[in-house]
């Protein structure tokens, strides 16, 4: 009985880890890395998903605005069996399109406008945070495992 409850909620089930090289640059338009699957109990993974999300923040105080964009995603239906106390390493390559803001487009028009673009970005308190999110759909489990990796 306890085993069925553990399987239902994913306790001692599949765990995910993301590995990305330290020399990764967002301007390349491609992320290569490895997704590690491990489990304390035998499980079957039905689908995998990896997304690159951008969290764009601008403004201060009451006028602060936050938007989240999906820059690229990779979804795959699989039938991977992860045995108990086993690790499975899956390499991946995620291509994405970089999103440019109005301030970025303004500052790219001319090298003379670049300092004004930086000043506008600073005065608007605009910043972006990039997160790589991996998730798996596991057979017989209601709470899917998920991992987040903040990229610098």
XYZ file of C-alpha atoms in Angstrom:
152
model
C 0.000 0.000 0.000
C 2.753 2.456 0.916
C 4.548 1.596 -2.321
C 1.488 2.606 -4.369
C 1.237 5.940 -2.530
C 4.954 6.591 -3.132
C 4.533 5.798 -6.832
C 1.448 8.035 -7.081
C 3.229 11.086 -5.629
C 6.658 10.338 -7.125
C 8.386 9.786 -3.778
C 11.694 7.970 -4.322
C 10.955 8.315 -8.044
C 12.778 9.909 -10.958
C 15.044 12.872 -10.185
C 16.383 15.217 -12.859
C 19.609 17.210 -13.106
C 20.754 19.564 -15.870
C 24.388 20.081 -16.822
C 25.459 22.947 -19.107
C 29.092 23.920 -19.824
C 30.404 26.969 -17.963
C 31.579 28.673 -21.187
C 28.001 28.878 -22.542
C 26.988 32.181 -24.181
C 23.395 33.262 -24.848
C 24.425 35.020 -28.053
C 25.302 31.644 -29.648
C 21.621 30.709 -30.092
C 22.240 27.116 -29.027
C 22.566 25.281 -25.709
C 24.290 21.905 -25.555
C 24.129 19.974 -22.328
C 23.203 16.777 -20.550
C 20.054 15.727 -18.698
C 20.623 13.177 -15.925
C 17.807 10.869 -14.820
C 18.153 8.885 -11.591
C 15.732 6.970 -9.394
C 15.587 4.971 -6.170
C 12.749 2.857 -7.614
C 12.241 1.403 -11.101
C 10.249 3.909 -13.203
C 9.311 4.481 -16.856
C 9.674 7.970 -18.366
C 7.093 8.632 -21.091
C 8.087 12.170 -22.177
C 10.845 14.737 -21.605
C 10.696 18.503 -21.953
C 13.397 21.200 -21.812
C 12.598 24.930 -22.067
C 14.653 28.117 -22.020
C 12.704 30.913 -20.304
C 13.490 34.613 -20.051
C 12.116 36.630 -17.143
C 12.175 40.299 -18.213
C 11.786 42.840 -15.399
C 11.445 46.590 -15.883
C 10.290 49.517 -13.777
C 10.466 50.277 -10.086
C 8.063 50.119 -7.161
C 4.369 50.192 -8.079
C 5.080 50.395 -11.820
C 7.277 47.268 -11.934
C 6.373 44.921 -14.787
C 7.463 41.292 -15.137
C 7.052 39.217 -18.304
C 8.104 35.629 -18.945
C 8.977 34.463 -22.463
C 9.789 30.989 -23.761
C 12.758 31.432 -26.082
C 13.072 27.802 -27.131
C 11.835 24.360 -26.187
C 12.530 20.720 -26.845
C 9.865 18.066 -26.256
C 10.245 14.383 -26.942
C 8.052 11.339 -26.369
C 10.177 8.437 -25.173
C 9.937 5.145 -23.360
C 13.001 5.183 -21.096
C 13.166 2.680 -18.276
C 15.172 3.930 -15.299
C 16.150 1.049 -13.026
C 16.549 1.412 -9.271
C 19.794 3.193 -8.284
C 20.703 3.714 -11.948
C 21.702 6.935 -13.706
C 20.795 7.669 -17.321
C 22.582 10.521 -19.119
C 20.866 12.056 -22.148
C 22.696 14.696 -24.231
C 20.566 17.478 -25.709
C 20.949 20.457 -28.005
C 18.400 23.255 -27.729
C 18.239 25.960 -30.402
C 16.513 29.212 -29.515
C 15.846 32.686 -30.864
C 17.138 35.586 -28.806
C 14.446 38.176 -28.062
C 15.420 41.820 -28.490
C 13.704 44.633 -26.606
C 12.947 48.073 -28.021
C 15.931 49.468 -26.099
C 18.231 46.836 -27.659
C 16.974 47.626 -31.162
C 17.509 51.348 -30.545
C 21.094 50.918 -29.342
C 22.016 48.598 -32.261
C 21.134 51.191 -34.901
C 24.432 53.029 -34.449
C 27.548 52.761 -32.262
C 26.891 56.347 -31.143
C 23.511 55.326 -29.701
C 24.921 52.480 -27.588
C 25.629 54.644 -24.480
C 22.106 56.093 -24.678
C 20.691 52.558 -24.845
C 22.617 51.584 -21.707
C 21.372 54.734 -19.966
C 17.770 53.964 -20.970
C 18.125 50.383 -19.720
C 19.517 51.652 -16.400
C 16.836 54.328 -15.968
C 14.048 51.834 -16.726
C 15.660 49.292 -14.344
C 15.392 46.656 -17.077
C 17.013 43.257 -16.550
C 16.603 39.700 -17.789
C 17.090 36.354 -16.053
C 17.419 33.175 -18.117
C 16.313 29.801 -16.734
C 16.621 26.336 -18.242
C 13.708 24.135 -17.089
C 13.612 20.370 -17.517
C 10.615 18.160 -16.741
C 9.606 14.539 -17.231
C 6.312 12.731 -17.551
C 6.595 9.502 -15.551
C 4.164 6.603 -15.919
C 1.844 6.272 -12.906
C 3.017 9.485 -11.195
C 0.781 12.548 -10.741
C 3.492 15.029 -9.665
C 5.990 15.285 -12.519
C 9.635 15.859 -11.570
C 11.091 19.221 -12.615
C 14.483 20.891 -12.408
C 15.445 24.560 -12.923
C 18.914 25.877 -13.744
C 19.547 29.633 -13.754
C 21.997 30.597 -16.509
C 24.432 33.465 -16.085
